[in-house]
């Protein structure tokens, strides 16, 4: 068979600032548009070839779909093919998303090579990619290899925070505990001050409780001494005379 046509198109990561453009396991690609129209039919498919940068030169296009290297062989063959798509999705008239996500399928891993898989990339790379048009009789056209694509990588596992909101939650919990302790301390202080005030009021009370601890003799009024009777009067028994003496009067008749 004739070698596939080499197209001048070079795949690339979008230059614009995009969230998640490069992660530890995925990267974004610009979707090629109007690139394969003259080389592909409606029955053809377009594949994305992913290879380690130092192994891209050794990659050989598979002669048939049955020979497509699967995702699971990347650690040993250093390349695989994914994102099998109908050629019409890249036509000029197609309305498709402008971005392709490479490595975004986290469910890959158990297909045993039966279906193409777009699984997470196992290392930072760098990688090179190219698009390959496959027909019923093998490859028909291919793009150039991209520039090396290096994924993001943390400098140390200790720098990765598995719970980004934990710090804020700890602050909220600590503040709640301090507020509770402050409220309990305030209640204890107020209770102590209230008890002392109540005790001082009780000590100042002039009721029977306070009076019971005092000698009532200091408040006793001594009885008046008996006053002498007027001369010649014997009408009052001796020992009585608690009242003021009356003016002397005539004695009653016997």
Short mmCIF file of C-alpha atoms in Angstrom, two decimals:
data_model
loop_
_atom_site.label_atom_id
_atom_site.label_comp_id
_atom_site.label_asym_id
_atom_site.label_seq_id
_atom_site.Cartn_x
_atom_site.Cartn_y
_atom_site.Cartn_z
CA UNK A 1 0.00 0.00 0.00
CA UNK A 2 1.00 3.60 -0.59
CA UNK A 3 2.36 5.49 2.43
CA UNK A 4 -0.09 7.84 4.11
CA UNK A 5 -0.17 11.44 3.01
CA UNK A 6 1.80 13.76 5.29
CA UNK A 7 -0.27 16.81 6.23
CA UNK A 8 1.41 20.07 7.30
CA UNK A 9 -0.77 20.37 10.37
CA UNK A 10 1.09 20.28 13.73
CA UNK A 11 -1.01 19.42 16.83
CA UNK A 12 -0.53 21.75 19.76
CA UNK A 13 -1.75 22.63 23.22
CA UNK A 14 -4.01 25.74 23.11
CA UNK A 15 -1.95 28.89 23.75
CA UNK A 16 -4.79 30.55 25.66
CA UNK A 17 -5.04 30.31 29.43
CA UNK A 18 -7.47 27.48 30.16
CA UNK A 19 -8.33 25.77 33.46
CA UNK A 20 -6.83 22.29 33.45
CA UNK A 21 -4.86 22.84 30.23
CA UNK A 22 -2.01 20.81 31.74
CA UNK A 23 -2.45 18.57 34.76
CA UNK A 24 -0.49 15.68 36.25
CA UNK A 25 -2.32 13.12 34.05
CA UNK A 26 -4.11 15.01 31.27
CA UNK A 27 -3.65 17.79 28.72
CA UNK A 28 -5.77 19.67 26.21
CA UNK A 29 -5.32 19.78 22.45
CA UNK A 30 -6.71 22.05 19.78
CA UNK A 31 -9.25 20.19 17.66
CA UNK A 32 -8.12 20.11 14.01
CA UNK A 33 -10.71 21.51 11.61
CA UNK A 34 -10.79 21.29 7.81
CA UNK A 35 -7.56 19.28 7.87
CA UNK A 36 -8.74 15.86 6.66
CA UNK A 37 -11.53 16.81 4.23
CA UNK A 38 -9.56 16.02 1.06
CA UNK A 39 -8.09 12.79 2.44
CA UNK A 40 -10.94 11.12 4.34
CA UNK A 41 -14.29 9.59 3.47
CA UNK A 42 -17.40 9.28 5.61
CA UNK A 43 -16.42 5.72 6.56
CA UNK A 44 -12.90 6.65 7.68
CA UNK A 45 -11.86 7.30 11.27
CA UNK A 46 -9.32 9.65 12.80
CA UNK A 47 -7.09 8.45 15.65
CA UNK A 48 -4.78 10.26 18.01
CA UNK A 49 -1.35 8.67 18.47
CA UNK A 50 0.27 9.33 21.86
CA UNK A 51 3.92 8.40 22.38
CA UNK A 52 6.76 9.27 24.70
CA UNK A 53 8.82 12.00 23.06
CA UNK A 54 11.96 9.88 22.86
CA UNK A 55 10.01 6.99 21.28
CA UNK A 56 7.93 8.87 18.70
CA UNK A 57 10.48 8.39 15.92
CA UNK A 58 10.28 4.61 16.37
CA UNK A 59 6.47 4.49 16.08
CA UNK A 60 5.10 2.57 13.10
CA UNK A 61 1.55 3.10 11.84
CA UNK A 62 -0.59 -0.04 12.28
CA UNK A 63 -1.75 -1.63 9.00
CA UNK A 64 -5.27 -2.38 10.30
CA UNK A 65 -7.52 -1.49 13.21
CA UNK A 66 -6.78 -4.85 14.82
CA UNK A 67 -3.13 -3.81 15.12
CA UNK A 68 -3.81 -0.52 16.92
CA UNK A 69 -1.63 -0.39 20.08
CA UNK A 70 -3.91 -0.16 23.13
CA UNK A 71 -3.61 2.16 26.11
CA UNK A 72 -2.59 -0.68 28.46
CA UNK A 73 0.64 -1.29 26.51
CA UNK A 74 2.00 2.22 26.97
CA UNK A 75 4.51 1.21 29.70
CA UNK A 76 6.05 -1.45 27.42
CA UNK A 77 5.55 -0.16 23.86
CA UNK A 78 5.86 3.55 24.84
CA UNK A 79 2.95 4.53 22.57
CA UNK A 80 -0.77 3.92 22.06
CA UNK A 81 -3.69 5.17 19.95
CA UNK A 82 -6.90 6.69 21.30
CA UNK A 83 -9.84 9.04 20.57
CA UNK A 84 -11.17 7.06 17.61
CA UNK A 85 -13.57 9.52 15.90
CA UNK A 86 -15.48 9.61 12.65
CA UNK A 87 -13.71 11.78 10.09
CA UNK A 88 -16.86 13.87 9.66
CA UNK A 89 -16.41 15.26 13.22
CA UNK A 90 -13.37 17.20 11.95
CA UNK A 91 -15.00 18.51 8.77
CA UNK A 92 -15.33 22.23 8.15
CA UNK A 93 -19.10 22.06 8.58
CA UNK A 94 -18.97 20.14 11.85
CA UNK A 95 -19.95 21.91 15.04
CA UNK A 96 -17.73 20.30 17.63
CA UNK A 97 -15.93 21.51 20.76
CA UNK A 98 -12.71 23.36 20.03
CA UNK A 99 -10.74 21.39 22.64
CA UNK A 100 -9.85 17.71 22.92
CA UNK A 101 -9.01 16.26 26.33
CA UNK A 102 -6.27 13.62 26.34
CA UNK A 103 -6.20 11.26 29.34
CA UNK A 104 -9.59 12.30 30.72
CA UNK A 105 -11.22 8.85 31.06
CA UNK A 106 -10.56 7.53 34.56
CA UNK A 107 -12.51 4.29 33.97
CA UNK A 108 -9.88 2.83 31.64
CA UNK A 109 -7.77 -0.13 32.61
CA UNK A 110 -9.85 -3.31 32.35
CA UNK A 111 -10.64 -3.54 28.64
CA UNK A 112 -7.64 -5.76 27.83
CA UNK A 113 -7.11 -3.96 24.55
CA UNK A 114 -10.56 -4.68 23.09
CA UNK A 115 -11.67 -1.03 22.93
CA UNK A 116 -9.68 2.19 22.55
CA UNK A 117 -9.14 3.91 25.86
CA UNK A 118 -8.36 7.53 26.70
CA UNK A 119 -6.96 6.82 30.13
CA UNK A 120 -4.87 9.05 32.42
CA UNK A 121 -1.21 9.40 31.46
CA UNK A 122 1.02 7.54 33.92
CA UNK A 123 3.94 10.00 34.07
CA UNK A 124 4.79 13.63 33.32
CA UNK A 125 6.31 12.63 29.97
CA UNK A 126 7.18 14.51 27.84
CA UNK A 127 4.85 13.23 25.10
CA UNK A 128 4.37 13.82 21.38
CA UNK A 129 1.08 13.35 19.54
CA UNK A 130 -0.13 13.16 15.94
CA UNK A 131 -3.44 12.49 14.14
CA UNK A 132 -3.77 9.45 11.86
CA UNK A 133 -6.57 8.82 9.32
CA UNK A 134 -7.44 5.11 9.07
CA UNK A 135 -9.50 3.61 6.24
CA UNK A 136 -10.64 0.10 5.43
CA UNK A 137 -7.25 -0.67 3.90
CA UNK A 138 -5.03 0.99 6.46
CA UNK A 139 -3.59 4.49 7.12
CA UNK A 140 -4.50 7.16 4.58
CA UNK A 141 -3.10 10.42 6.00
CA UNK A 142 -1.24 11.68 9.05
CA UNK A 143 -0.18 14.98 10.59
CA UNK A 144 3.24 15.91 11.85
CA UNK A 145 4.29 15.16 15.42
CA UNK A 146 3.66 17.85 17.98
CA UNK A 147 6.32 19.53 20.04
CA UNK A 148 7.09 17.78 23.37
CA UNK A 149 4.27 18.17 25.88
CA UNK A 150 5.34 18.05 29.53
CA UNK A 151 2.69 17.54 32.18
CA UNK A 152 2.62 19.22 35.58
CA UNK A 153 4.27 17.47 38.49
CA UNK A 154 4.39 18.30 42.21
CA UNK A 155 7.88 18.85 43.58
CA UNK A 156 7.14 16.66 46.61
CA UNK A 157 4.17 14.54 47.72
CA UNK A 158 4.14 16.49 50.99
CA UNK A 159 3.22 19.67 49.09
CA UNK A 160 -0.10 18.20 47.98
CA UNK A 161 -2.94 18.98 50.37
CA UNK A 162 -5.62 16.25 50.00
CA UNK A 163 -8.13 18.44 51.87
CA UNK A 164 -7.76 22.06 50.72
CA UNK A 165 -10.57 23.27 53.05
CA UNK A 166 -9.22 21.58 56.15
CA UNK A 167 -7.27 24.61 57.34
CA UNK A 168 -10.33 26.83 57.24
CA UNK A 169 -12.39 24.16 59.01
CA UNK A 170 -9.78 23.89 61.78
CA UNK A 171 -9.93 27.63 62.32
CA UNK A 172 -13.71 27.50 62.60
CA UNK A 173 -13.57 24.58 65.07
CA UNK A 174 -10.91 26.26 67.22
CA UNK A 175 -12.87 29.52 67.25
CA UNK A 176 -16.00 27.65 68.30
CA UNK A 177 -14.14 25.89 71.14
CA UNK A 178 -12.64 29.17 72.38
CA UNK A 179 -16.03 30.85 72.26
CA UNK A 180 -17.56 27.99 74.29
CA UNK A 181 -14.78 28.15 76.88
CA UNK A 182 -15.17 31.92 77.15
CA UNK A 183 -18.90 31.60 77.68
CA UNK A 184 -18.42 28.91 80.36
CA UNK A 185 -15.79 31.03 82.14
CA UNK A 186 -18.07 34.07 82.09
CA UNK A 187 -20.94 32.03 83.56
CA UNK A 188 -18.66 30.70 86.32
CA UNK A 189 -17.40 34.19 87.22
CA UNK A 190 -20.91 35.63 87.26
CA UNK A 191 -22.14 32.73 89.40
CA UNK A 192 -19.33 33.26 91.94
CA UNK A 193 -19.94 37.00 92.11
CA UNK A 194 -23.68 36.44 92.50
CA UNK A 195 -23.14 33.99 95.34
CA UNK A 196 -20.86 36.40 97.16
CA UNK A 197 -23.32 39.27 96.72
CA UNK A 198 -26.19 37.15 97.93
CA UNK A 199 -24.17 36.07 100.97
CA UNK A 200 -23.33 39.66 101.86
CA UNK A 201 -27.00 40.59 101.63
CA UNK A 202 -27.91 37.74 103.93
CA UNK A 203 -25.33 38.88 106.48
CA UNK A 204 -26.78 42.38 106.40
CA UNK A 205 -30.32 41.07 106.96
CA UNK A 206 -31.89 42.06 110.30
CA UNK A 207 -34.29 39.14 110.38
CA UNK A 208 -34.50 36.35 112.91
CA UNK A 209 -31.64 34.44 111.33
CA UNK A 210 -29.13 37.19 112.01
CA UNK A 211 -30.70 38.07 115.36
CA UNK A 212 -30.36 34.47 116.58
CA UNK A 213 -26.57 34.86 116.70
CA UNK A 214 -26.75 37.97 118.88
CA UNK A 215 -27.50 38.42 122.56
CA UNK A 216 -31.01 39.73 122.89
CA UNK A 217 -30.07 41.04 126.36
CA UNK A 218 -28.59 44.12 124.78
CA UNK A 219 -32.03 44.95 123.42
CA UNK A 220 -33.94 44.13 126.64
CA UNK A 221 -35.61 47.03 128.42
CA UNK A 222 -35.09 46.60 132.17
CA UNK A 223 -38.29 46.70 134.27
CA UNK A 224 -39.11 49.86 136.13
CA UNK A 225 -38.30 49.80 139.85
CA UNK A 226 -41.36 49.70 142.25
CA UNK A 227 -42.40 53.08 143.34
CA UNK A 228 -43.21 53.69 147.06
CA UNK A 229 -46.85 53.97 147.84
CA UNK A 230 -48.25 57.07 149.36
CA UNK A 231 -48.25 57.11 153.11
CA UNK A 232 -51.16 55.30 154.63
CA UNK A 233 -52.08 53.38 151.43
CA UNK A 234 -52.01 49.60 151.45
CA UNK A 235 -54.12 48.88 148.40
CA UNK A 236 -51.32 47.70 146.11
CA UNK A 237 -49.51 44.46 146.77
CA UNK A 238 -45.81 44.82 147.32
CA UNK A 239 -43.62 44.29 144.22
CA UNK A 240 -46.01 45.90 141.75
CA UNK A 241 -45.60 49.39 140.43
CA UNK A 242 -44.63 49.06 136.80
CA UNK A 243 -46.48 52.23 135.90
CA UNK A 244 -45.94 55.80 136.75
CA UNK A 245 -47.18 56.68 140.21
CA UNK A 246 -50.53 58.28 140.45
CA UNK A 247 -51.24 61.28 142.59
CA UNK A 248 -52.17 60.29 146.12
CA UNK A 249 -55.89 59.81 146.57
CA UNK A 250 -58.18 58.97 149.42
CA UNK A 251 -58.11 55.45 150.64
CA UNK A 252 -61.19 53.38 149.99
CA UNK A 253 -63.55 52.68 152.79
CA UNK A 254 -63.15 49.41 154.53
#
